[in-house]
PDB file of C-alpha atoms in Angstrom:
ATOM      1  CA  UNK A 277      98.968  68.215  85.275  1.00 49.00           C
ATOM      2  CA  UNK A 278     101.812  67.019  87.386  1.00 49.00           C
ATOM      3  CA  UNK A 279     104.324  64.999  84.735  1.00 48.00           C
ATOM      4  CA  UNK A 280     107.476  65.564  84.332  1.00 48.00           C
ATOM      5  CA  UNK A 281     109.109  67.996  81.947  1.00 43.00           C
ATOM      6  CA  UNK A 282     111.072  64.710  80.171  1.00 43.00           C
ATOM      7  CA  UNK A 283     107.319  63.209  79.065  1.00 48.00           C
ATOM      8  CA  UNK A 284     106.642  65.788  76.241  1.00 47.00           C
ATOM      9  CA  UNK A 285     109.949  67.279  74.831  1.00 57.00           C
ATOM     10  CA  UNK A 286     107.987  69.052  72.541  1.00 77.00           C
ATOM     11  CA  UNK A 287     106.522  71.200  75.278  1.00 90.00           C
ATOM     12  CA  UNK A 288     107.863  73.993  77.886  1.00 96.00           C
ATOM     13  CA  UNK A 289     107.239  73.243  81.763  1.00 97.00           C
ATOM     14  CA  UNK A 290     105.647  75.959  83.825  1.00 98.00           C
ATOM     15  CA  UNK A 291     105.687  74.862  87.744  1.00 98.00           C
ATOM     16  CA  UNK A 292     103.846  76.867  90.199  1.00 98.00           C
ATOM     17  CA  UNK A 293     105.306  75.868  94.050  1.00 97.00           C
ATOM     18  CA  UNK A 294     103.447  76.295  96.707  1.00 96.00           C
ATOM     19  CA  UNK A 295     104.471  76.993 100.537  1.00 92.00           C
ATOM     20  CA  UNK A 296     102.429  74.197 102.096  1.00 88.00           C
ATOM     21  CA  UNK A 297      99.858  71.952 101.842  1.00 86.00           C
ATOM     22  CA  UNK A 298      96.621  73.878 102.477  1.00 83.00           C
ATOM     23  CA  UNK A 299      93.149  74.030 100.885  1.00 83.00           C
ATOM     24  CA  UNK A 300      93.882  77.707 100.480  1.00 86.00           C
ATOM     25  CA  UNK A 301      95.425  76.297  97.001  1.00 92.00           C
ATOM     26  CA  UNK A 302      92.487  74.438  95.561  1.00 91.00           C
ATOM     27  CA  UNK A 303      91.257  77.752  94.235  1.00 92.00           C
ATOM     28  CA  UNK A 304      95.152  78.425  92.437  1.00 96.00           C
ATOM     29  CA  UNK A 305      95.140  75.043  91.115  1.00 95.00           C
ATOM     30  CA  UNK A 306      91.645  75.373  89.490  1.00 94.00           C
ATOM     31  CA  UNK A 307      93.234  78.697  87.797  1.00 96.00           C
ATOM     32  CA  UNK A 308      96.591  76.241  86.432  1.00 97.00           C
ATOM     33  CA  UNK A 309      94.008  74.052  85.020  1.00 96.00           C
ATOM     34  CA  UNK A 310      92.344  77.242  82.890  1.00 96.00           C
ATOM     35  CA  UNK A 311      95.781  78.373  82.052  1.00 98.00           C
ATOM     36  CA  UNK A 312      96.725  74.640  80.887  1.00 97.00           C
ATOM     37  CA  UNK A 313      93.145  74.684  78.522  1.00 97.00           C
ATOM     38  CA  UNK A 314      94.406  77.788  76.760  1.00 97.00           C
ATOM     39  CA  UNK A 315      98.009  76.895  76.863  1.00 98.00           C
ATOM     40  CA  UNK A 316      98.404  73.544  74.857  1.00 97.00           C
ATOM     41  CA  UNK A 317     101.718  73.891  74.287  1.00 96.00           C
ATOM     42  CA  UNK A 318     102.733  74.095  77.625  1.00 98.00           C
ATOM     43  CA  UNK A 319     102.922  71.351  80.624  1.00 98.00           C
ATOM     44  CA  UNK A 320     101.739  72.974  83.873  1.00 98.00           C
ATOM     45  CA  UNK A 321     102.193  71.408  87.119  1.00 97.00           C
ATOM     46  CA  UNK A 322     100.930  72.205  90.482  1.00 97.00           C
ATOM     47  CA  UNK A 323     103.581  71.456  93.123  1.00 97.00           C
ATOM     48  CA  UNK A 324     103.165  70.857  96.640  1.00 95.00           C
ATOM     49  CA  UNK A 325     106.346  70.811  99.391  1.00 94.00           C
ATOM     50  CA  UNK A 326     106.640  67.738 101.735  1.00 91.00           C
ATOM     51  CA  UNK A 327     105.945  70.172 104.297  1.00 89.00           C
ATOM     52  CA  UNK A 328     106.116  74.195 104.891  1.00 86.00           C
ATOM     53  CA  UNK A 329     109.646  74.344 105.334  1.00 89.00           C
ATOM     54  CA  UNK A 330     112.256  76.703 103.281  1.00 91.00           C
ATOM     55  CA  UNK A 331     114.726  73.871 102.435  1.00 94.00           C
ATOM     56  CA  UNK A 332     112.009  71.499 101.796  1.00 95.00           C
ATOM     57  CA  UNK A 333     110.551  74.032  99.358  1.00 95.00           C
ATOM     58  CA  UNK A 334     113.722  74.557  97.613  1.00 95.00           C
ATOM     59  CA  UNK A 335     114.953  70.907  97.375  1.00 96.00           C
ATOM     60  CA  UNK A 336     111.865  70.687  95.902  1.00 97.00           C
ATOM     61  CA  UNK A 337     112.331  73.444  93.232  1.00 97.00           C
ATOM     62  CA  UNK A 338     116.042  72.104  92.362  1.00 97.00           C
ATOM     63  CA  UNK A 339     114.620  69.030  91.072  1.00 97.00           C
ATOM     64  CA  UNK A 340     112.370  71.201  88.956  1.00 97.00           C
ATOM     65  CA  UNK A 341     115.275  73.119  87.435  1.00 97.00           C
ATOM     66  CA  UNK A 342     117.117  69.561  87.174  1.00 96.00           C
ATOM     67  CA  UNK A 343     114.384  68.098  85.439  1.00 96.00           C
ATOM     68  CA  UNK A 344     113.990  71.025  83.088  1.00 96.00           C
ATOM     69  CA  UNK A 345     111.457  72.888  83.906  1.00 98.00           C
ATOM     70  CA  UNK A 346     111.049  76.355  82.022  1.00 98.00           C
ATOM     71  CA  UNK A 347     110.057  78.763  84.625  1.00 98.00           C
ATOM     72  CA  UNK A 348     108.709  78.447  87.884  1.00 98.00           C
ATOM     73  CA  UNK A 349     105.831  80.357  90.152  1.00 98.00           C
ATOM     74  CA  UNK A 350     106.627  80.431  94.290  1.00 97.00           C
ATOM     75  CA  UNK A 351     104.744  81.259  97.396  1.00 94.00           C
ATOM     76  CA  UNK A 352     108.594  81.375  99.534  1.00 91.00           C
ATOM     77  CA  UNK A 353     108.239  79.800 102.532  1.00 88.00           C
ATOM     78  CA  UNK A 354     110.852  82.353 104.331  1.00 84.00           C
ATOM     79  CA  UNK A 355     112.008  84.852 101.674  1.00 84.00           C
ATOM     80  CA  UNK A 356     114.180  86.724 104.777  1.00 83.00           C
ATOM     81  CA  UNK A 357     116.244  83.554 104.884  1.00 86.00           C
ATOM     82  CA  UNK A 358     116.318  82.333 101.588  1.00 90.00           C
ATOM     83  CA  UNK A 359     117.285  85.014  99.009  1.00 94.00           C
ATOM     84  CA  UNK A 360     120.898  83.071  98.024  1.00 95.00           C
ATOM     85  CA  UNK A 361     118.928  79.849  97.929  1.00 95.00           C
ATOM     86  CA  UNK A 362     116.121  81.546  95.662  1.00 97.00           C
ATOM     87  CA  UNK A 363     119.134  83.414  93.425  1.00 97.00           C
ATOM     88  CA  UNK A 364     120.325  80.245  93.093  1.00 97.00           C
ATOM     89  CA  UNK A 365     117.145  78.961  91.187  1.00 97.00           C
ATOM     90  CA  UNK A 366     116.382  82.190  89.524  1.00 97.00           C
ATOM     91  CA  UNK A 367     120.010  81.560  88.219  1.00 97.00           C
ATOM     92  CA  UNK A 368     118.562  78.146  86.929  1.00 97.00           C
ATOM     93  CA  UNK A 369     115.036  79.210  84.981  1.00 98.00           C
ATOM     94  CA  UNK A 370     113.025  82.371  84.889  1.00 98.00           C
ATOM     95  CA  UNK A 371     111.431  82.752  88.878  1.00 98.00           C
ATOM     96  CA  UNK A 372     108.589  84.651  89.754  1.00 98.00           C
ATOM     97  CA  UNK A 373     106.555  84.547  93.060  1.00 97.00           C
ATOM     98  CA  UNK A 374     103.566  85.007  94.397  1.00 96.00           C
ATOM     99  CA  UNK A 375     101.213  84.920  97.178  1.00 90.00           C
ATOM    100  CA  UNK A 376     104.541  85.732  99.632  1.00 86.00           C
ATOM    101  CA  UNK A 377     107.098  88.024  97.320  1.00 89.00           C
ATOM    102  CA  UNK A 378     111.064  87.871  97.515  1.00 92.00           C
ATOM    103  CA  UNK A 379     111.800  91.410  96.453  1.00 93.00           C
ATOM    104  CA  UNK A 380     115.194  91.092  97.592  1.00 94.00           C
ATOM    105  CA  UNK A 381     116.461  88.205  94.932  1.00 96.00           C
ATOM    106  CA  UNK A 382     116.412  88.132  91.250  1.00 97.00           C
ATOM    107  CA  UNK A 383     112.840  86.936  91.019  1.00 98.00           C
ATOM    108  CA  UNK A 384     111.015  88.350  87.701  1.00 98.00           C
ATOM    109  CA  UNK A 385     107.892  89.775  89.199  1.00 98.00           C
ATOM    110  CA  UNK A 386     105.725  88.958  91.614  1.00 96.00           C
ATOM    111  CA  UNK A 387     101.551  88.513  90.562  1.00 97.00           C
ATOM    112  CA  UNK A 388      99.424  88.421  94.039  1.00 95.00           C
ATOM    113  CA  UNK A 389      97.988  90.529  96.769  1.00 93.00           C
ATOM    114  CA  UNK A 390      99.020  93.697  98.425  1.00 95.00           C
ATOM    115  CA  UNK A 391      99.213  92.257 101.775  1.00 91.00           C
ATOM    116  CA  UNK A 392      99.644  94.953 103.429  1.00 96.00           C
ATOM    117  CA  UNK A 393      96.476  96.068 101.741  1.00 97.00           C
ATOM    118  CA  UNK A 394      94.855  93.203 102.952  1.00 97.00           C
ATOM    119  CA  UNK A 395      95.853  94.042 106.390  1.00 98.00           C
ATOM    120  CA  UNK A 396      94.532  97.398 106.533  1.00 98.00           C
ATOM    121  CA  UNK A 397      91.221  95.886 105.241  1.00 98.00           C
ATOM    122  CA  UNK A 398      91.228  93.563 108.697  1.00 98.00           C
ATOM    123  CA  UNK A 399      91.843  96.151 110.356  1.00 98.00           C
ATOM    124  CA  UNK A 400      88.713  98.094 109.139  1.00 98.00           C
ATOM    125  CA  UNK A 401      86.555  94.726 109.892  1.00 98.00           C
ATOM    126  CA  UNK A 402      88.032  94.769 113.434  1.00 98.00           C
ATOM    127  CA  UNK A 403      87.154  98.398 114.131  1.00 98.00           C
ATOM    128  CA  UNK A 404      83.865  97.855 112.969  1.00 98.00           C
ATOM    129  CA  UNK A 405      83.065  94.944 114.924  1.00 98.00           C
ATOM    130  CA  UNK A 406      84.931  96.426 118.443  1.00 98.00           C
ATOM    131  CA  UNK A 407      83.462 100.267 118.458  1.00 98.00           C
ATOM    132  CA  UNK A 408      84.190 100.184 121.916  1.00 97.00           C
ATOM    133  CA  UNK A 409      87.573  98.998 121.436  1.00 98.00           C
ATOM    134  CA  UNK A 410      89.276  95.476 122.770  1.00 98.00           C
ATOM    135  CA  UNK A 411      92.628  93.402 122.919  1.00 98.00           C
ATOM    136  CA  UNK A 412      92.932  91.020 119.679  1.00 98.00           C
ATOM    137  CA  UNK A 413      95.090  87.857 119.363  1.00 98.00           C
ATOM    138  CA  UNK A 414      96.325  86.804 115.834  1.00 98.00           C
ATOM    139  CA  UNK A 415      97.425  83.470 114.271  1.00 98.00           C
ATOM    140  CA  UNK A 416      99.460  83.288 111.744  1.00 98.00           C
ATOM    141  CA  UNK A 417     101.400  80.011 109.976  1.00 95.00           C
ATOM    142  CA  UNK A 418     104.495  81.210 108.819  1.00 89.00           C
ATOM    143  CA  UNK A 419     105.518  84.737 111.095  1.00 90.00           C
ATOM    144  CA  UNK A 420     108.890  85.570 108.737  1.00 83.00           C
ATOM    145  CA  UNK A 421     107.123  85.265 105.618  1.00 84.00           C
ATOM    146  CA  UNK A 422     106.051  88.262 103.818  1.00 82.00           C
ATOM    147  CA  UNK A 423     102.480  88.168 103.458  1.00 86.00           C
ATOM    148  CA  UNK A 424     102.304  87.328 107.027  1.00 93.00           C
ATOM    149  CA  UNK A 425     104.554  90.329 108.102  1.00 93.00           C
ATOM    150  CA  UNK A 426     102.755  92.814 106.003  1.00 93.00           C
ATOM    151  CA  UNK A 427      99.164  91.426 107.119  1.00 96.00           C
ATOM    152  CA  UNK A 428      99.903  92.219 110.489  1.00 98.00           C
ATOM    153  CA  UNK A 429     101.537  95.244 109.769  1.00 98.00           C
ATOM    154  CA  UNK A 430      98.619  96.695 107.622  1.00 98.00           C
ATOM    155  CA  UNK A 431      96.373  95.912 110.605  1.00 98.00           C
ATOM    156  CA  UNK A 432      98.017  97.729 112.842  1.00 98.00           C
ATOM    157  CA  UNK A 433      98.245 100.853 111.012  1.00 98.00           C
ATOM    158  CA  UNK A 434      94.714 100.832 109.893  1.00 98.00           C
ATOM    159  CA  UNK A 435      93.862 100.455 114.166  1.00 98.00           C
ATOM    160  CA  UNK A 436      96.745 102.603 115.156  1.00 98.00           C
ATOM    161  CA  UNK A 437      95.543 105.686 117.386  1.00 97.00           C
ATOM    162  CA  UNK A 438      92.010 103.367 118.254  1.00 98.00           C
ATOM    163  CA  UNK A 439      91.044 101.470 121.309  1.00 98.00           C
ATOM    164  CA  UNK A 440      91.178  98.252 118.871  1.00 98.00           C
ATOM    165  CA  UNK A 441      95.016  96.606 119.531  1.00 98.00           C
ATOM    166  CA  UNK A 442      96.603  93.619 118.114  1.00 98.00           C
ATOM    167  CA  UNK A 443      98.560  92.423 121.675  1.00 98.00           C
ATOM    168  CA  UNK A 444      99.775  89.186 120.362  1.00 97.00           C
ATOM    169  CA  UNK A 445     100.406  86.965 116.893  1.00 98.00           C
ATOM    170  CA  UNK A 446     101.346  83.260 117.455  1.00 98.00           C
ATOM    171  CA  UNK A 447     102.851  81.529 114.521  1.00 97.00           C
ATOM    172  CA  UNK A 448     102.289  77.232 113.619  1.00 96.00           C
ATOM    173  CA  UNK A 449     104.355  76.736 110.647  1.00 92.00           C
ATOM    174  CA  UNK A 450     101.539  75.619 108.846  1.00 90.00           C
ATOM    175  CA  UNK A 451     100.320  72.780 111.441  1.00 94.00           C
ATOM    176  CA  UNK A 452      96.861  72.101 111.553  1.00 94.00           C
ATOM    177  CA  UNK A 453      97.285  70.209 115.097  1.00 97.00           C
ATOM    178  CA  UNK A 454      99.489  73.101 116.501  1.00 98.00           C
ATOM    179  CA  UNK A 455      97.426  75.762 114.899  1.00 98.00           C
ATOM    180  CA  UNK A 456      94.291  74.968 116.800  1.00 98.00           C
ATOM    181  CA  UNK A 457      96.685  74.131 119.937  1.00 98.00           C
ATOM    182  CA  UNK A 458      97.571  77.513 119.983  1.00 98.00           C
ATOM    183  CA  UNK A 459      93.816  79.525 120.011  1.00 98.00           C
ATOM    184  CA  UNK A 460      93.171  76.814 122.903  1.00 98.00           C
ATOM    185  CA  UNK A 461      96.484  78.300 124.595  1.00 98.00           C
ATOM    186  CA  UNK A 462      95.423  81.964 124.312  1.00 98.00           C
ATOM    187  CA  UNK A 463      92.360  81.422 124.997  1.00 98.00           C
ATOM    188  CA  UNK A 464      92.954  79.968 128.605  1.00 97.00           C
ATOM    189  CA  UNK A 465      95.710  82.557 129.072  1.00 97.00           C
ATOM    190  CA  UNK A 466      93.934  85.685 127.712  1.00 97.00           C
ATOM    191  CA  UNK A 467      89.784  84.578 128.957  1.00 94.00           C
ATOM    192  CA  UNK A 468      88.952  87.903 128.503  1.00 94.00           C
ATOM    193  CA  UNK A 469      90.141  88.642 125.181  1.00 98.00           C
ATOM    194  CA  UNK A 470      87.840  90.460 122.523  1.00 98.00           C
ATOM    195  CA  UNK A 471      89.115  89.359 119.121  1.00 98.00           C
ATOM    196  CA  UNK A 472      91.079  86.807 117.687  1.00 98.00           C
ATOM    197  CA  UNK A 473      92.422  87.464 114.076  1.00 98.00           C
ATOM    198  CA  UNK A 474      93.315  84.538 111.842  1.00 98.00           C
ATOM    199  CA  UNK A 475      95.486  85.957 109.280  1.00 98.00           C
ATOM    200  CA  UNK A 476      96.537  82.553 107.028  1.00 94.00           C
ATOM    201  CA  UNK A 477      93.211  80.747 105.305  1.00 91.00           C
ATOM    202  CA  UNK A 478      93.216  77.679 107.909  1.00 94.00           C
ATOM    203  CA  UNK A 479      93.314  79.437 111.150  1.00 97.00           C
ATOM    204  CA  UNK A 480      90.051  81.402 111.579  1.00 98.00           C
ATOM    205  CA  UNK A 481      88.346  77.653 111.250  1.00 98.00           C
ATOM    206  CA  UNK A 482      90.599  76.552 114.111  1.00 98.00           C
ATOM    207  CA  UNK A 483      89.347  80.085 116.049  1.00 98.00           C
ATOM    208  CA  UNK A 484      85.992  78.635 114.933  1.00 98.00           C
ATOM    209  CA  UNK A 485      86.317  75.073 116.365  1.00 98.00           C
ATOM    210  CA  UNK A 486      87.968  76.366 119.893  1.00 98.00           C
ATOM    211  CA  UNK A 487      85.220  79.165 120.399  1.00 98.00           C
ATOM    212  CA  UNK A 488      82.906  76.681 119.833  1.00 98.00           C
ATOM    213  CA  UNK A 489      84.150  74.378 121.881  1.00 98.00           C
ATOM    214  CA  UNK A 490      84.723  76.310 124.275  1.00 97.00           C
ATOM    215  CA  UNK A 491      81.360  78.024 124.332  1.00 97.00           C
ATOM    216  CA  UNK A 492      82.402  81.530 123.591  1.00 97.00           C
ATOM    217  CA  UNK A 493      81.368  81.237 119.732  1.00 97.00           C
ATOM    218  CA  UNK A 494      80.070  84.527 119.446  1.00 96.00           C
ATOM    219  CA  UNK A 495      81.205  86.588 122.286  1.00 97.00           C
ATOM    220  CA  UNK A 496      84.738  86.808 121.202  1.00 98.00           C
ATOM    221  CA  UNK A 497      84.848  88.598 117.545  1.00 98.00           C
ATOM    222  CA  UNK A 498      86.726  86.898 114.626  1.00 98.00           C
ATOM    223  CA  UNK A 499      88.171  88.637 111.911  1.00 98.00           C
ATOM    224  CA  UNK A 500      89.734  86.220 108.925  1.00 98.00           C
ATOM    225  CA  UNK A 501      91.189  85.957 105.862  1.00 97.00           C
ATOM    226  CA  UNK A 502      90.496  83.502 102.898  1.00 93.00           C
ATOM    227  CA  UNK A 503      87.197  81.541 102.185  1.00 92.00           C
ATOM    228  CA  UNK A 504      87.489  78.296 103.967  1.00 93.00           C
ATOM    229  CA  UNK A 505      84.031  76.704 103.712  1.00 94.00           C
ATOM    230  CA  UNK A 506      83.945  77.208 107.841  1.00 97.00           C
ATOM    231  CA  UNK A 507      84.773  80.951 107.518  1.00 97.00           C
ATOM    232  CA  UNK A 508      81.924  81.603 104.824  1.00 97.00           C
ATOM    233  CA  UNK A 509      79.507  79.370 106.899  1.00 97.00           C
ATOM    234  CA  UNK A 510      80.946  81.768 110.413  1.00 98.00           C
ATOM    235  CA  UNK A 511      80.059  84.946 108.176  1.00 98.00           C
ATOM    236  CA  UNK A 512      76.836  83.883 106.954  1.00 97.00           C
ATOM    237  CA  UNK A 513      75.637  83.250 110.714  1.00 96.00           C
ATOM    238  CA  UNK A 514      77.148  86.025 112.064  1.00 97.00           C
ATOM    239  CA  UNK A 515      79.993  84.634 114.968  1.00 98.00           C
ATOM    240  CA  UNK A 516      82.803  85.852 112.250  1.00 98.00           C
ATOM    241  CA  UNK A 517      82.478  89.564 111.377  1.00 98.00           C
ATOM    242  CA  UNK A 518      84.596  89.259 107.917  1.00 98.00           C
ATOM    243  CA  UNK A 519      86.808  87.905 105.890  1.00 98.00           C
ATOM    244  CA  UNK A 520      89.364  89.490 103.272  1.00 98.00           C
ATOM    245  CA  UNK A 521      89.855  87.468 100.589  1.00 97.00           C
ATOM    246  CA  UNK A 522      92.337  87.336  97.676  1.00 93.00           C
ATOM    247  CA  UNK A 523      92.205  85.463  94.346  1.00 95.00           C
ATOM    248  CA  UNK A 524      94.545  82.551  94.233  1.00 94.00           C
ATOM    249  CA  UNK A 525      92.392  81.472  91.173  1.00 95.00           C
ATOM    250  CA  UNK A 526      93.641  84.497  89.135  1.00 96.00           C
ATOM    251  CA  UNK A 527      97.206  84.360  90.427  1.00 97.00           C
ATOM    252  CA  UNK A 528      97.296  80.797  88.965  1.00 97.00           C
ATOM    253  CA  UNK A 529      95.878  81.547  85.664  1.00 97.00           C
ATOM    254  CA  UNK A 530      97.429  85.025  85.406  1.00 97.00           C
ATOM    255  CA  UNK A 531     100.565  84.212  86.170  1.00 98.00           C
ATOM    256  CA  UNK A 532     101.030  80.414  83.944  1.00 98.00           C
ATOM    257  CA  UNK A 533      99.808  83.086  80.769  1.00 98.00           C
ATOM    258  CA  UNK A 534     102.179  85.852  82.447  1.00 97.00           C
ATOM    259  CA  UNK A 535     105.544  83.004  82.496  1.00 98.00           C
ATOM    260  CA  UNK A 536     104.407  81.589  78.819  1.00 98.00           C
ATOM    261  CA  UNK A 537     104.542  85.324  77.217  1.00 98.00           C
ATOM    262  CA  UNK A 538     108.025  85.851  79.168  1.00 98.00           C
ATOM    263  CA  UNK A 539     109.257  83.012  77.705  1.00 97.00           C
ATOM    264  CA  UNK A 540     107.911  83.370  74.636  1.00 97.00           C
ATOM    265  CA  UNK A 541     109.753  86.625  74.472  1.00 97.00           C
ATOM    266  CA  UNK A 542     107.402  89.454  75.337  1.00 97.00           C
ATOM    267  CA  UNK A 543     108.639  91.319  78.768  1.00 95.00           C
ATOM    268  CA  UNK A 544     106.397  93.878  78.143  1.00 96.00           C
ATOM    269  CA  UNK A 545     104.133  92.023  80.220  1.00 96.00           C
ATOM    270  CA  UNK A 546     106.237  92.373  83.762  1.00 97.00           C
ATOM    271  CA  UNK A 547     105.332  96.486  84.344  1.00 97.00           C
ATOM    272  CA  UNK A 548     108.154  98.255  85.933  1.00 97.00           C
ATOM    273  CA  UNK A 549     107.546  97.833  89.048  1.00 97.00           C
ATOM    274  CA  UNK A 550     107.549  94.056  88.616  1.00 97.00           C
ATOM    275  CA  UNK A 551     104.366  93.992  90.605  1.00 97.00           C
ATOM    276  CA  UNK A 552     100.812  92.793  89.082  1.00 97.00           C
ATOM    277  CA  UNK A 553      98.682  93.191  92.089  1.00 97.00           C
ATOM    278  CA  UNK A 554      95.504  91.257  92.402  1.00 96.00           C
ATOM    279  CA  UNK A 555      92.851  93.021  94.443  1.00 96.00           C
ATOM    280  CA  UNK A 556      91.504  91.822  97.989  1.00 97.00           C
ATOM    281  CA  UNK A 557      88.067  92.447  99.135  1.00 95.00           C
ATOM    282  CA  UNK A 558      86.149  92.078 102.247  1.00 98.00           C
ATOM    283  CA  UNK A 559      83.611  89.805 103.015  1.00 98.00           C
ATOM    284  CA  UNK A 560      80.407  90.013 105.572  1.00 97.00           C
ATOM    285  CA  UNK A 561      76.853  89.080 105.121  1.00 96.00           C
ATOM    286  CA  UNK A 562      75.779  90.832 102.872  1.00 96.00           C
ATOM    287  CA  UNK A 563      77.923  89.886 100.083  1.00 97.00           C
ATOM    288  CA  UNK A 564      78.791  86.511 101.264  1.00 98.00           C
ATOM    289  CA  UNK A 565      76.273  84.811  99.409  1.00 97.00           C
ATOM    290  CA  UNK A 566      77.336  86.096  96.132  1.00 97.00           C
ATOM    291  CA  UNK A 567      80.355  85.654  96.751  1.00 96.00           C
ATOM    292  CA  UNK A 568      80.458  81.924  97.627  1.00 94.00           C
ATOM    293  CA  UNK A 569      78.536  81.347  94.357  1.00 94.00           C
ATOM    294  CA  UNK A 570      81.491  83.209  91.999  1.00 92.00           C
ATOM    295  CA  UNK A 571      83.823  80.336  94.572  1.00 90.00           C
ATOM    296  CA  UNK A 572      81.568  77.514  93.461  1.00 89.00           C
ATOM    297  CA  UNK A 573      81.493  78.258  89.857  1.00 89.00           C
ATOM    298  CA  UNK A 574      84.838  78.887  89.502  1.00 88.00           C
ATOM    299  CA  UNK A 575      86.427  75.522  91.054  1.00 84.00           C
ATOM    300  CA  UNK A 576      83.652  73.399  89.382  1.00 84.00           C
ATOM    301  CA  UNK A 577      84.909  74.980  85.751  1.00 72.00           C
TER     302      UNK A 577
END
């Protein structure tokens, strides 16, 4: 799935860039490789940056363009601070995003999640779980990105006017080592917080591991997003009291079949508002179970 564009001249490249290395993306990749079954005359490749930087990312995504790639798929790392640098490759070949949109540049469309949506949704799991109110932490890779932003800002509107408040997000850039670092560093500045929120797909397992540690698994309430294997296996036992998830799987299938009809010429498949938005759900125990099977079958094929 990842050769170059130059192997098969015959066939059209369709790259979909990621913002970091993450096992968040396992679940988008298995959705490339149902695309690339149905799309034979297409090459799809799955790209990963060095690391979660924005120039990284685009160096990255100028080699695409220079090796000929047709159209590529982002999750931009810092949309705020790149919109010239992403111009510049939407200049290059058809660019549409996901995951984290660029509304601001001359991307195509963007196929993903309402984050914000998502964010209201933790915000209903964390007024659930803290009836009598609290103080929540959040952790967060990547604070300028949209779908961070809008997370946090959906959360706070859904627990606006409650005794539930978000006092604090710390952001890691996507480092596993600094992620957990950071729970460790609340937690022995804030001992008698109430919630901690882990708003990118790696950080409520690091909330997990510190709790744990620290032996206040299950007195401080988590609220997460994404289906790492530790957040399902949190839910299922009750120390996390949900997780909203997305569907990376569909955004990668969707959106290879969405660039191959651009290309192919039929726009009627970007709506006018140039957003396709992929619906979030919440997760808790009682739907967990299910839910982790649809997970299973889906990345086994």
């Amino acid at each position: 799935m990842a050769a170059g564009a130059a192997t098969a001249q015959d066939k059209k490249s369709l790259a979909f860039v990621v913002n970091g290395a993450s096992d968040f993306w396992k679940l988008a990749e298995a959705g490339v490789k149902k695309a690339q079954g149905e799309l034979p005359d297409y090459d799809l490749q799955f790209k990963y940056p060095e690391q979660a930087a924005a120039a990284v990312q685009q160096r990255l995504m100028e080699d695409l363009a220079a090796a000929g790639v047709s159209a590529i798929m982002v999750s931009a790392v810092d949309p705020k601070s790149s919109t010239d640098a992403l111009n510049r490759i939407g200049s290059q070949v058809p660019l549409f995003t996901t995951d984290s949109d660029a509304p601001d540049t001359n991307r195509i469309a963007y196929i993903g999640s309402s984050n914000t949506d998502a964010g209201k949704q933790a915000g209903e799991i964390a007024l659930k779980a803290l009836p009598d109110g609290g103080k929540c932490i959040g952790f967060v890779g990547l604070p300028g990105a949209d779908n961070a932003r809008e997370r946090i800002e959906g959360m706070k509107e859904t627990i606006a006017g409650s005794k539930v408040e978000l006092i604090d997000v710390r952001g890691d850039d996507i480092d596993m080592t600094r992620a957990k670092r950071n729970v460790e560093d609340a937690l022995a500045a804030n001992p008698d917080i109430d919630c901690m929120v882990g708003f990118y797909s790696y950080n409520p397992p690091r909330i997990y591991e510190v709790l744990k540690e620290s032996g206040k698994l299950g007195e401080i309430a988590i609220i997460a997003f994404d289906e790492d294997p530790i957040t399902l296996g949190g839910v299922k036992e009750g120390t996390i009291a949900g997780t909203v998830v997305q569907d990376p799987y569909e955004w990668g299938y969707q959106g290879m079949k969405l660039m191959a009809k651009y290309l192919e010429g039929d726009k009627s498949v970007v709506p006018e508002s140039e957003l396709i938005i992929v619906p979030t759900k919440m997760i808790d125990k009682d739907n967990v179970d299910a839910f982790e099977a649809e997970l299973k079958a889906r990345i086994n094929g």
